[in-house]
PDB file of C-alpha atoms in Angstrom:
ATOM      1  CA  MET A 651     -85.671   9.782 -66.395  1.00 72.00           C
ATOM      2  CA  PRO A 652     -86.137   7.838 -62.532  1.00 81.00           C
ATOM      3  CA  GLY A 653     -85.289   4.230 -64.625  1.00 84.00           C
ATOM      4  CA  VAL A 654     -82.055   5.457 -66.096  1.00 84.00           C
ATOM      5  CA  LEU A 655     -80.949   6.815 -62.924  1.00 84.00           C
ATOM      6  CA  ARG A 656     -81.508   3.166 -61.505  1.00 87.00           C
ATOM      7  CA  LYS A 657     -79.591   1.657 -64.277  1.00 85.00           C
ATOM      8  CA  ARG A 658     -76.748   3.792 -63.495  1.00 85.00           C
ATOM      9  CA  ARG A 659     -76.396   4.232 -59.927  1.00 86.00           C
ATOM     10  CA  GLY A 660     -73.245   2.516 -58.841  1.00 83.00           C
ATOM     11  CA  GLY A 661     -71.609   2.878 -62.379  1.00 76.00           C
ATOM     12  CA  GLN A 662     -71.229   5.818 -63.717  1.00 71.00           C
ATOM     13  CA  LEU A 663     -73.389   7.742 -60.892  1.00 80.00           C
ATOM     14  CA  ASP A 664     -72.406   7.843 -57.186  1.00 82.00           C
ATOM     15  CA  PRO A 665     -75.091   5.444 -55.464  1.00 85.00           C
ATOM     16  CA  ALA A 666     -75.750   7.784 -52.390  1.00 85.00           C
ATOM     17  CA  LEU A 667     -76.281  10.648 -55.149  1.00 81.00           C
ATOM     18  CA  VAL A 668     -78.446   8.961 -56.294  1.00 84.00           C
ATOM     19  CA  ASP A 669     -80.719   8.053 -53.944  1.00 88.00           C
ATOM     20  CA  ALA A 670     -80.862  11.311 -53.156  1.00 84.00           C
ATOM     21  CA  CYS A 671     -81.995  12.468 -56.364  1.00 80.00           C
ATOM     22  CA  LEU A 672     -84.621   9.447 -56.109  1.00 86.00           C
ATOM     23  CA  GLY A 673     -85.946  10.261 -52.703  1.00 85.00           C
ATOM     24  CA  ALA A 674     -86.661  13.929 -53.597  1.00 80.00           C
ATOM     25  CA  TRP A 675     -88.116  12.948 -57.288  1.00 80.00           C
ATOM     26  CA  ASP A 676     -90.992  15.338 -56.499  1.00 79.00           C
ATOM     27  CA  ARG A 677     -89.206  18.645 -56.484  1.00 76.00           C
ATOM     28  CA  VAL A 678     -86.349  17.326 -58.520  1.00 71.00           C
ATOM     29  CA  ALA A 679     -88.341  17.315 -61.144  1.00 75.00           C
ATOM     30  CA  ASP A 680     -90.231  19.681 -60.809  1.00 74.00           C
ATOM     31  CA  GLY A 681     -91.255  21.938 -63.884  1.00 65.00           C
ATOM     32  CA  LEU A 682     -89.256  19.835 -66.063  1.00 66.00           C
ATOM     33  CA  GLU A 683     -92.081  18.496 -68.346  1.00 66.00           C
ATOM     34  CA  GLN A 684     -93.001  21.675 -68.582  1.00 67.00           C
ATOM     35  CA  THR A 685     -89.846  23.470 -69.446  1.00 66.00           C
ATOM     36  CA  SER A 686     -89.144  23.563 -73.726  1.00 63.00           C
ATOM     37  CA  SER A 687     -85.130  23.282 -72.411  1.00 64.00           C
ATOM     38  CA  VAL A 688     -83.625  20.642 -69.604  1.00 61.00           C
ATOM     39  CA  TRP A 689     -80.254  21.571 -69.915  1.00 59.00           C
ATOM     40  CA  GLU A 690     -81.401  25.477 -69.971  1.00 65.00           C
ATOM     41  CA  GLU A 691     -83.433  24.529 -66.682  1.00 66.00           C
ATOM     42  CA  ALA A 692     -80.661  22.432 -65.179  1.00 64.00           C
ATOM     43  CA  MET A 693     -78.064  25.273 -65.570  1.00 61.00           C
ATOM     44  CA  HIS A 694     -80.821  27.992 -63.959  1.00 66.00           C
ATOM     45  CA  ARG A 695     -81.055  25.595 -60.396  1.00 63.00           C
ATOM     46  CA  ALA A 696     -76.929  25.515 -60.432  1.00 62.00           C
ATOM     47  CA  ARG A 697     -77.408  28.898 -61.208  1.00 61.00           C
ATOM     48  CA  ALA A 698     -79.326  29.310 -57.792  1.00 64.00           C
ATOM     49  CA  LEU A 699     -77.610  27.161 -56.029  1.00 59.00           C
ATOM     50  CA  LEU A 700     -73.718  28.580 -57.255  1.00 58.00           C
ATOM     51  CA  PRO A 701     -74.107  32.739 -57.750  1.00 61.00           C
ATOM     52  CA  GLU A 702     -71.963  33.583 -59.860  1.00 59.00           C
ATOM     53  CA  ASP A 703     -70.447  35.806 -56.565  1.00 60.00           C
ATOM     54  CA  GLU A 704     -69.411  32.525 -54.853  1.00 58.00           C
ATOM     55  CA  ALA A 705     -67.441  30.102 -57.722  1.00 56.00           C
ATOM     56  CA  ALA A 706     -65.080  32.462 -58.388  1.00 59.00           C
ATOM     57  CA  PRO A 707     -63.104  31.853 -55.094  1.00 62.00           C
ATOM     58  CA  ASN A 708     -63.850  28.385 -55.455  1.00 78.00           C
ATOM     59  CA  LEU A 709     -62.488  28.531 -58.960  1.00 87.00           C
ATOM     60  CA  ASP A 710     -59.525  26.348 -58.600  1.00 87.00           C
ATOM     61  CA  ALA A 711     -61.907  23.812 -56.665  1.00 89.00           C
ATOM     62  CA  ILE A 712     -65.062  23.691 -59.383  1.00 89.00           C
ATOM     63  CA  ALA A 713     -63.426  23.491 -62.456  1.00 93.00           C
ATOM     64  CA  SER A 714     -61.258  20.127 -61.128  1.00 93.00           C
ATOM     65  CA  ALA A 715     -64.315  18.942 -60.585  1.00 90.00           C
ATOM     66  CA  PHE A 716     -65.164  19.470 -64.156  1.00 92.00           C
ATOM     67  CA  GLY A 717     -61.879  17.947 -65.305  1.00 93.00           C
ATOM     68  CA  ASP A 718     -62.215  14.892 -63.503  1.00 92.00           C
ATOM     69  CA  TYR A 719     -65.694  14.392 -64.830  1.00 89.00           C
ATOM     70  CA  ALA A 720     -64.645  14.418 -68.232  1.00 92.00           C
ATOM     71  CA  ASP A 721     -61.679  12.296 -67.905  1.00 93.00           C
ATOM     72  CA  ILE A 722     -64.160   9.946 -65.828  1.00 89.00           C
ATOM     73  CA  LYS A 723     -65.383   9.426 -68.994  1.00 89.00           C
ATOM     74  CA  SER A 724     -63.499   6.519 -70.232  1.00 90.00           C
ATOM     75  CA  PRO A 725     -60.771   4.616 -68.603  1.00 88.00           C
ATOM     76  CA  VAL A 726     -58.340   5.985 -71.296  1.00 89.00           C
ATOM     77  CA  PHE A 727     -58.568   9.524 -70.578  1.00 93.00           C
ATOM     78  CA  LEU A 728     -58.309   8.856 -66.612  1.00 91.00           C
ATOM     79  CA  GLY A 729     -55.890  12.060 -64.920  1.00 93.00           C
ATOM     80  CA  HIS A 730     -55.496  13.723 -69.074  1.00 96.00           C
ATOM     81  CA  SER A 731     -56.743  17.517 -67.433  1.00 96.00           C
ATOM     82  CA  THR A 732     -54.952  17.311 -64.475  1.00 95.00           C
ATOM     83  CA  ALA A 733     -51.758  16.262 -66.586  1.00 96.00           C
ATOM     84  CA  VAL A 734     -51.873  18.828 -69.536  1.00 97.00           C
ATOM     85  CA  SER A 735     -53.020  21.223 -66.887  1.00 97.00           C
ATOM     86  CA  MET A 736     -49.803  20.926 -64.489  1.00 96.00           C
ATOM     87  CA  LEU A 737     -47.224  20.852 -67.656  1.00 97.00           C
ATOM     88  CA  ALA A 738     -49.510  22.929 -70.145  1.00 97.00           C
ATOM     89  CA  GLY A 739     -48.525  25.217 -66.225  1.00 97.00           C
ATOM     90  CA  ARG A 740     -45.368  24.483 -65.641  1.00 95.00           C
ATOM     91  CA  ALA A 741     -44.643  25.293 -69.854  1.00 96.00           C
ATOM     92  CA  ALA A 742     -46.373  28.890 -69.206  1.00 97.00           C
ATOM     93  CA  ASP A 743     -43.506  29.285 -65.612  1.00 95.00           C
ATOM     94  CA  HIS A 744     -40.658  28.321 -68.142  1.00 93.00           C
ATOM     95  CA  LEU A 745     -41.829  31.116 -70.431  1.00 93.00           C
ATOM     96  CA  GLU A 746     -42.500  33.108 -67.557  1.00 93.00           C
ATOM     97  CA  LEU A 747     -45.365  34.253 -68.325  1.00 94.00           C
ATOM     98  CA  PRO A 748     -47.287  36.687 -65.664  1.00 94.00           C
ATOM     99  CA  LYS A 749     -48.448  34.735 -63.433  1.00 94.00           C
ATOM    100  CA  PRO A 750     -52.164  35.845 -63.391  1.00 94.00           C
ATOM    101  CA  GLU A 751     -51.606  34.648 -67.087  1.00 96.00           C
ATOM    102  CA  ALA A 752     -49.638  31.155 -65.677  1.00 96.00           C
ATOM    103  CA  ALA A 753     -52.701  30.753 -63.373  1.00 95.00           C
ATOM    104  CA  PHE A 754     -54.746  30.616 -65.948  1.00 97.00           C
ATOM    105  CA  VAL A 755     -53.390  28.064 -68.276  1.00 97.00           C
ATOM    106  CA  ARG A 756     -53.526  25.748 -65.047  1.00 97.00           C
ATOM    107  CA  THR A 757     -57.004  26.196 -64.518  1.00 97.00           C
ATOM    108  CA  ALA A 758     -58.052  26.390 -68.872  1.00 97.00           C
ATOM    109  CA  GLY A 759     -55.823  23.200 -68.872  1.00 97.00           C
ATOM    110  CA  LEU A 760     -58.447  21.548 -66.010  1.00 97.00           C
ATOM    111  CA  LEU A 761     -61.072  23.077 -67.988  1.00 97.00           C
ATOM    112  CA  LEU A 762     -60.461  21.731 -71.297  1.00 96.00           C
ATOM    113  CA  ASP A 763     -62.355  18.324 -72.249  1.00 96.00           C
ATOM    114  CA  VAL A 764     -65.413  19.281 -71.022  1.00 96.00           C
ATOM    115  CA  GLY A 765     -66.688  18.387 -73.541  1.00 95.00           C
ATOM    116  CA  ARG A 766     -66.234  14.776 -74.209  1.00 94.00           C
ATOM    117  CA  VAL A 767     -68.818  14.611 -72.258  1.00 92.00           C
ATOM    118  CA  ALA A 768     -71.134  14.863 -75.541  1.00 93.00           C
ATOM    119  CA  VAL A 769     -69.620  12.953 -77.678  1.00 95.00           C
ATOM    120  CA  PRO A 770     -70.847   8.585 -77.383  1.00 94.00           C
ATOM    121  CA  ASN A 771     -67.822   6.419 -75.757  1.00 93.00           C
ATOM    122  CA  GLY A 772     -68.988   4.165 -79.028  1.00 94.00           C
ATOM    123  CA  VAL A 773     -66.699   7.026 -80.130  1.00 95.00           C
ATOM    124  CA  TRP A 774     -64.018   7.457 -77.551  1.00 95.00           C
ATOM    125  CA  GLU A 775     -63.212   3.562 -77.378  1.00 94.00           C
ATOM    126  CA  LYS A 776     -63.273   2.482 -80.906  1.00 94.00           C
ATOM    127  CA  PRO A 777     -59.939   0.838 -81.769  1.00 94.00           C
ATOM    128  CA  ALA A 778     -60.904   0.704 -85.802  1.00 93.00           C
ATOM    129  CA  GLN A 779     -60.008   4.164 -87.814  1.00 93.00           C
ATOM    130  CA  LEU A 780     -63.299   6.249 -86.714  1.00 95.00           C
ATOM    131  CA  SER A 781     -66.046   6.734 -89.849  1.00 96.00           C
ATOM    132  CA  PRO A 782     -66.261  10.257 -91.454  1.00 95.00           C
ATOM    133  CA  SER A 783     -69.733  10.763 -88.890  1.00 96.00           C
ATOM    134  CA  GLU A 784     -68.152   9.956 -86.187  1.00 96.00           C
ATOM    135  CA  TRP A 785     -64.978  11.986 -86.884  1.00 96.00           C
ATOM    136  CA  GLU A 786     -67.717  14.746 -86.923  1.00 96.00           C
ATOM    137  CA  GLN A 787     -68.378  14.179 -83.054  1.00 96.00           C
ATOM    138  CA  VAL A 788     -65.100  14.405 -82.098  1.00 96.00           C
ATOM    139  CA  ARG A 789     -63.894  17.661 -83.966  1.00 95.00           C
ATOM    140  CA  LEU A 790     -67.456  18.996 -82.148  1.00 96.00           C
ATOM    141  CA  HIS A 791     -65.837  18.141 -78.541  1.00 96.00           C
ATOM    142  CA  ALA A 792     -63.770  21.647 -78.471  1.00 96.00           C
ATOM    143  CA  TYR A 793     -67.497  23.327 -79.337  1.00 96.00           C
ATOM    144  CA  HIS A 794     -69.431  22.005 -76.972  1.00 96.00           C
ATOM    145  CA  GLY A 795     -67.243  21.961 -74.314  1.00 96.00           C
ATOM    146  CA  GLU A 796     -67.000  25.887 -75.060  1.00 96.00           C
ATOM    147  CA  ARG A 797     -71.168  26.233 -75.067  1.00 95.00           C
ATOM    148  CA  VAL A 798     -70.762  24.663 -72.050  1.00 93.00           C
ATOM    149  CA  LEU A 799     -68.406  27.228 -70.327  1.00 94.00           C
ATOM    150  CA  LEU A 800     -70.363  30.428 -71.567  1.00 93.00           C
ATOM    151  CA  ARG A 801     -73.362  29.101 -69.460  1.00 86.00           C
ATOM    152  CA  HIS A 802     -71.669  30.496 -65.832  1.00 84.00           C
ATOM    153  CA  ALA A 803     -69.792  34.173 -65.849  1.00 85.00           C
ATOM    154  CA  ALA A 804     -67.117  32.440 -64.052  1.00 87.00           C
ATOM    155  CA  LEU A 805     -66.475  30.268 -66.287  1.00 92.00           C
ATOM    156  CA  ALA A 806     -66.685  32.042 -69.695  1.00 94.00           C
ATOM    157  CA  PRO A 807     -63.031  33.612 -69.840  1.00 95.00           C
ATOM    158  CA  PHE A 808     -62.052  29.801 -69.845  1.00 97.00           C
ATOM    159  CA  ALA A 809     -64.224  29.141 -72.904  1.00 96.00           C
ATOM    160  CA  ARG A 810     -62.220  30.390 -76.319  1.00 96.00           C
ATOM    161  CA  ALA A 811     -58.871  28.776 -75.016  1.00 96.00           C
ATOM    162  CA  VAL A 812     -61.134  25.746 -74.450  1.00 97.00           C
ATOM    163  CA  GLY A 813     -63.257  25.891 -78.493  1.00 96.00           C
ATOM    164  CA  GLU A 814     -59.512  26.281 -79.268  1.00 96.00           C
ATOM    165  CA  HIS A 815     -56.967  23.638 -77.804  1.00 96.00           C
ATOM    166  CA  HIS A 816     -57.752  21.553 -81.006  1.00 96.00           C
ATOM    167  CA  GLU A 817     -56.659  23.956 -83.991  1.00 96.00           C
ATOM    168  CA  ARG A 818     -53.422  24.429 -85.378  1.00 95.00           C
ATOM    169  CA  ARG A 819     -51.244  27.651 -86.609  1.00 91.00           C
ATOM    170  CA  ASP A 820     -51.952  26.106 -90.167  1.00 91.00           C
ATOM    171  CA  ALA A 821     -55.196  26.833 -89.708  1.00 92.00           C
ATOM    172  CA  SER A 822     -55.724  22.742 -89.852  1.00 94.00           C
ATOM    173  CA  GLY A 823     -57.277  21.987 -86.644  1.00 95.00           C
ATOM    174  CA  TYR A 824     -60.666  22.328 -85.233  1.00 94.00           C
ATOM    175  CA  HIS A 825     -63.626  23.023 -84.301  1.00 92.00           C
ATOM    176  CA  ARG A 826     -63.366  26.370 -85.977  1.00 93.00           C
ATOM    177  CA  GLY A 827     -59.761  26.482 -88.188  1.00 92.00           C
ATOM    178  CA  THR A 828     -58.668  29.390 -86.412  1.00 92.00           C
ATOM    179  CA  ALA A 829     -55.134  30.336 -88.092  1.00 86.00           C
ATOM    180  CA  GLY A 830     -51.706  30.733 -85.796  1.00 78.00           C
ATOM    181  CA  SER A 831     -51.897  34.668 -86.144  1.00 78.00           C
ATOM    182  CA  ALA A 832     -55.388  34.704 -83.770  1.00 89.00           C
ATOM    183  CA  LEU A 833     -54.373  32.552 -81.602  1.00 91.00           C
ATOM    184  CA  SER A 834     -53.275  33.109 -78.232  1.00 91.00           C
ATOM    185  CA  ILE A 835     -50.735  32.027 -76.714  1.00 92.00           C
ATOM    186  CA  THR A 836     -52.470  30.315 -73.705  1.00 94.00           C
ATOM    187  CA  SER A 837     -54.341  28.459 -76.195  1.00 95.00           C
ATOM    188  CA  GLN A 838     -50.781  27.298 -78.216  1.00 95.00           C
ATOM    189  CA  LEU A 839     -49.506  26.075 -75.429  1.00 97.00           C
ATOM    190  CA  LEU A 840     -52.221  24.456 -74.078  1.00 98.00           C
ATOM    191  CA  ALA A 841     -52.864  22.713 -77.939  1.00 98.00           C
ATOM    192  CA  ALA A 842     -49.200  21.606 -77.403  1.00 97.00           C
ATOM    193  CA  ALA A 843     -49.448  20.442 -73.953  1.00 98.00           C
ATOM    194  CA  ASP A 844     -52.671  18.429 -74.431  1.00 98.00           C
ATOM    195  CA  VAL A 845     -50.646  16.474 -77.913  1.00 98.00           C
ATOM    196  CA  TYR A 846     -48.300  15.722 -75.639  1.00 98.00           C
ATOM    197  CA  THR A 847     -50.425  14.244 -73.327  1.00 97.00           C
ATOM    198  CA  ALA A 848     -52.094  12.658 -75.485  1.00 97.00           C
ATOM    199  CA  LEU A 849     -49.565  10.947 -77.448  1.00 97.00           C
ATOM    200  CA  LEU A 850     -48.007   9.150 -73.559  1.00 94.00           C
ATOM    201  CA  ALA A 851     -51.100   7.796 -73.417  1.00 94.00           C
ATOM    202  CA  LEU A 852     -53.160   4.822 -74.389  1.00 92.00           C
ATOM    203  CA  ARG A 853     -55.061   5.214 -76.810  1.00 93.00           C
ATOM    204  CA  PRO A 854     -57.554   2.338 -78.180  1.00 93.00           C
ATOM    205  CA  HIS A 855     -55.912   3.110 -81.492  1.00 92.00           C
ATOM    206  CA  ARG A 856     -52.238   2.429 -80.788  1.00 94.00           C
ATOM    207  CA  ALA A 857     -49.471   2.081 -78.118  1.00 94.00           C
ATOM    208  CA  PRO A 858     -48.611   4.481 -75.659  1.00 95.00           C
ATOM    209  CA  PHE A 859     -45.375   6.778 -77.546  1.00 95.00           C
ATOM    210  CA  THR A 860     -42.378   6.457 -75.352  1.00 93.00           C
ATOM    211  CA  ARG A 861     -41.096  10.641 -74.118  1.00 92.00           C
ATOM    212  CA  SER A 862     -38.568  10.252 -76.961  1.00 89.00           C
ATOM    213  CA  GLY A 863     -41.164   9.253 -79.690  1.00 92.00           C
ATOM    214  CA  ALA A 864     -43.592  12.164 -77.998  1.00 94.00           C
ATOM    215  CA  ARG A 865     -40.788  14.928 -78.197  1.00 93.00           C
ATOM    216  CA  GLU A 866     -39.598  13.593 -82.483  1.00 91.00           C
ATOM    217  CA  THR A 867     -44.105  14.330 -83.121  1.00 95.00           C
ATOM    218  CA  LEU A 868     -44.069  17.250 -80.857  1.00 94.00           C
ATOM    219  CA  GLU A 869     -40.806  18.408 -83.016  1.00 90.00           C
ATOM    220  CA  GLY A 870     -42.194  17.551 -86.501  1.00 91.00           C
ATOM    221  CA  MET A 871     -44.964  19.363 -85.425  1.00 93.00           C
ATOM    222  CA  ALA A 872     -42.883  22.418 -84.480  1.00 90.00           C
ATOM    223  CA  ALA A 873     -41.338  22.277 -87.569  1.00 88.00           C
ATOM    224  CA  ALA A 874     -44.728  21.758 -89.649  1.00 89.00           C
ATOM    225  CA  GLY A 875     -45.780  24.820 -88.640  1.00 88.00           C
ATOM    226  CA  THR A 876     -48.342  22.833 -87.351  1.00 94.00           C
ATOM    227  CA  LEU A 877     -47.926  23.661 -83.168  1.00 94.00           C
ATOM    228  CA  ASP A 878     -46.145  26.947 -81.925  1.00 92.00           C
ATOM    229  CA  ARG A 879     -42.765  26.328 -81.589  1.00 89.00           C
ATOM    230  CA  ARG A 880     -42.370  28.647 -78.980  1.00 91.00           C
ATOM    231  CA  ALA A 881     -44.917  26.771 -77.109  1.00 94.00           C
ATOM    232  CA  VAL A 882     -43.530  22.724 -78.069  1.00 92.00           C
ATOM    233  CA  VAL A 883     -40.230  24.052 -76.607  1.00 91.00           C
ATOM    234  CA  ALA A 884     -41.436  25.307 -73.651  1.00 94.00           C
ATOM    235  CA  VAL A 885     -43.981  21.737 -72.992  1.00 95.00           C
ATOM    236  CA  LEU A 886     -41.050  20.034 -73.981  1.00 95.00           C
ATOM    237  CA  ALA A 887     -38.368  21.647 -71.027  1.00 93.00           C
ATOM    238  CA  ALA A 888     -41.880  21.560 -69.007  1.00 95.00           C
ATOM    239  CA  SER A 889     -42.378  17.960 -69.490  1.00 92.00           C
ATOM    240  CA  GLY A 890     -39.047  16.562 -67.427  1.00 80.00           C
ATOM    241  CA  HIS A 891     -40.005  18.642 -64.482  1.00 41.00           C
ATOM    242  CA  SER A 892     -42.497  15.673 -63.450  1.00 46.00           C
ATOM    243  CA  SER A 893     -43.978  16.482 -59.629  1.00 44.00           C
ATOM    244  CA  ARG A 894     -43.558  13.408 -57.654  1.00 49.00           C
ATOM    245  CA  PRO A 895     -45.529  11.067 -56.702  1.00 53.00           C
ATOM    246  CA  PRO A 896     -48.171  11.074 -53.636  1.00 58.00           C
ATOM    247  CA  PRO A 897     -46.584   8.691 -51.062  1.00 68.00           C
ATOM    248  CA  PRO A 898     -48.610   5.350 -50.988  1.00 78.00           C
ATOM    249  CA  ASP A 899     -51.484   5.021 -49.065  1.00 80.00           C
ATOM    250  CA  PRO A 900     -50.692   3.306 -46.306  1.00 86.00           C
ATOM    251  CA  ARG A 901     -54.088   1.370 -46.603  1.00 89.00           C
ATOM    252  CA  LEU A 902     -53.905  -1.034 -49.535  1.00 92.00           C
ATOM    253  CA  THR A 903     -51.091  -3.496 -49.816  1.00 93.00           C
ATOM    254  CA  GLU A 904     -48.471  -2.961 -52.759  1.00 92.00           C
ATOM    255  CA  ARG A 905     -51.188  -6.412 -55.376  1.00 94.00           C
ATOM    256  CA  GLU A 906     -54.573  -4.033 -53.736  1.00 94.00           C
ATOM    257  CA  ARG A 907     -52.805  -0.830 -56.551  1.00 91.00           C
ATOM    258  CA  GLU A 908     -51.219  -3.064 -58.393  1.00 93.00           C
ATOM    259  CA  VAL A 909     -55.749  -4.668 -58.773  1.00 94.00           C
ATOM    260  CA  LEU A 910     -56.798  -0.968 -58.623  1.00 93.00           C
ATOM    261  CA  ARG A 911     -54.556   0.408 -61.079  1.00 89.00           C
ATOM    262  CA  LEU A 912     -55.947  -2.110 -63.735  1.00 91.00           C
ATOM    263  CA  VAL A 913     -59.709  -1.615 -62.261  1.00 90.00           C
ATOM    264  CA  ALA A 914     -59.134   1.917 -62.533  1.00 87.00           C
ATOM    265  CA  ARG A 915     -58.861   1.059 -66.267  1.00 85.00           C
ATOM    266  CA  GLY A 916     -61.393  -0.117 -66.689  1.00 86.00           C
ATOM    267  CA  LEU A 917     -60.971  -3.535 -66.980  1.00 90.00           C
ATOM    268  CA  THR A 918     -62.994  -6.761 -66.208  1.00 92.00           C
ATOM    269  CA  ASN A 919     -61.634  -9.006 -63.126  1.00 92.00           C
ATOM    270  CA  LYS A 920     -60.814 -12.152 -65.278  1.00 94.00           C
ATOM    271  CA  GLU A 921     -59.061  -9.464 -67.509  1.00 93.00           C
ATOM    272  CA  ILE A 922     -56.863  -8.447 -64.009  1.00 93.00           C
ATOM    273  CA  ALA A 923     -56.514 -12.078 -63.721  1.00 93.00           C
ATOM    274  CA  SER A 924     -54.784 -12.614 -66.514  1.00 93.00           C
ATOM    275  CA  SER A 925     -52.752  -9.921 -66.152  1.00 92.00           C
ATOM    276  CA  LEU A 926     -51.453 -10.690 -62.484  1.00 92.00           C
ATOM    277  CA  GLU A 927     -51.843 -14.170 -63.046  1.00 92.00           C
ATOM    278  CA  ILE A 928     -54.045 -14.867 -60.254  1.00 94.00           C
ATOM    279  CA  SER A 929     -57.667 -15.966 -60.448  1.00 95.00           C
ATOM    280  CA  THR A 930     -60.623 -14.201 -61.004  1.00 93.00           C
ATOM    281  CA  ARG A 931     -62.041 -14.646 -57.128  1.00 94.00           C
ATOM    282  CA  THR A 932     -58.631 -13.470 -55.729  1.00 95.00           C
ATOM    283  CA  VAL A 933     -58.845 -10.812 -57.513  1.00 94.00           C
ATOM    284  CA  GLN A 934     -62.650 -10.487 -56.669  1.00 93.00           C
ATOM    285  CA  GLN A 935     -61.757  -9.921 -53.081  1.00 94.00           C
ATOM    286  CA  HIS A 936     -58.394  -7.605 -53.521  1.00 93.00           C
ATOM    287  CA  ALA A 937     -61.116  -5.724 -54.830  1.00 92.00           C
ATOM    288  CA  THR A 938     -64.456  -5.716 -51.964  1.00 92.00           C
ATOM    289  CA  ASN A 939     -61.078  -5.216 -49.451  1.00 92.00           C
ATOM    290  CA  ILE A 940     -60.090  -1.949 -51.420  1.00 92.00           C
ATOM    291  CA  TYR A 941     -63.587  -1.338 -52.026  1.00 90.00           C
ATOM    292  CA  ASP A 942     -64.053  -1.280 -48.228  1.00 90.00           C
ATOM    293  CA  LYS A 943     -61.207   0.438 -47.053  1.00 90.00           C
ATOM    294  CA  LEU A 944     -61.054   3.463 -49.428  1.00 86.00           C
ATOM    295  CA  GLY A 945     -65.233   3.592 -48.943  1.00 84.00           C
ATOM    296  CA  PHE A 946     -66.097   3.847 -52.238  1.00 80.00           C
ATOM    297  CA  ARG A 947     -68.991   2.565 -54.181  1.00 75.00           C
ATOM    298  CA  SER A 948     -68.207   2.821 -57.601  1.00 80.00           C
ATOM    299  CA  ARG A 949     -65.759   2.026 -60.034  1.00 80.00           C
ATOM    300  CA  ALA A 950     -65.556   6.302 -60.732  1.00 81.00           C
ATOM    301  CA  GLY A 951     -65.016   6.942 -57.431  1.00 79.00           C
ATOM    302  CA  ALA A 952     -61.912   4.020 -57.570  1.00 82.00           C
ATOM    303  CA  ALA A 953     -60.775   5.574 -61.055  1.00 83.00           C
ATOM    304  CA  LEU A 954     -60.426   8.815 -59.365  1.00 79.00           C
ATOM    305  CA  TYR A 955     -58.336   8.132 -56.503  1.00 81.00           C
ATOM    306  CA  ALA A 956     -56.119   6.046 -58.479  1.00 83.00           C
ATOM    307  CA  THR A 957     -55.155   9.294 -60.531  1.00 75.00           C
ATOM    308  CA  GLU A 958     -55.115  11.481 -57.157  1.00 68.00           C
ATOM    309  CA  GLN A 959     -52.213   8.116 -55.694  1.00 72.00           C
ATOM    310  CA  GLY A 960     -51.151   8.363 -59.311  1.00 68.00           C
ATOM    311  CA  LEU A 961     -51.264   4.660 -60.353  1.00 76.00           C
ATOM    312  CA  LEU A 962     -52.442   5.318 -63.544  1.00 68.00           C
TER     313      LEU A 962
END
């Protein structure tokens, strides 16, 4: 395990956290070899650190952290959970759902894809058609997300909505194949918002849809009985009211923002240099300046910052 942490230090894992973990490894590892389930032991320790009665007031922050962690699984997903949460929340407001229900939708949107981390990046980033076994892994990410949330009382109320966000009214969805009559309006709003947001994003196997193309696709799914028509109408209405991005960070130059956006997308220095028509050495210098100015030590931190700044 220490070897894995060292290998991922500065990449997927924050260097400071890795160093702290390794520095106290005897305490961290105490009891892990004797337990039958590392996952159960980790959840037990997490509950001790954050009791259920303390989790509720911090629920939005916790959900946001879960969503960010799921999204940095791969550059293709950056910003997805936040975008789904905002869009589904506006759609809930459009339908004039009660405020507690609209708040539930927003929080559930942040948690929607926590199960994504159970699927290898090689599957998510595959540009070709998935094999049957790979597709089965994708189908189960909603199941894994539901299981994760059921482990903590403060998050358990969102488990069903997360498990249902790929279900369809005609029972063609996954992972249970639940039909529309058994799906709540919150689950159907999240499903429509998730589809619309995903269509607008670049994926390894396709280019992003235009807004009109995404609208036509959603309308077609509603007409076919795949997505709930009321949810689709609400999501499409809400999609025209995107929030304004935050003002540019004055610490970064325009060129540094361009480099940061491409770094967050997972491009190599050579690919960034080609895209911006500058040298690889210049890209490296810009990246160093960005990390120094913003205090980041990993691509994951830079990616989250780029998402918050609306650069993606």
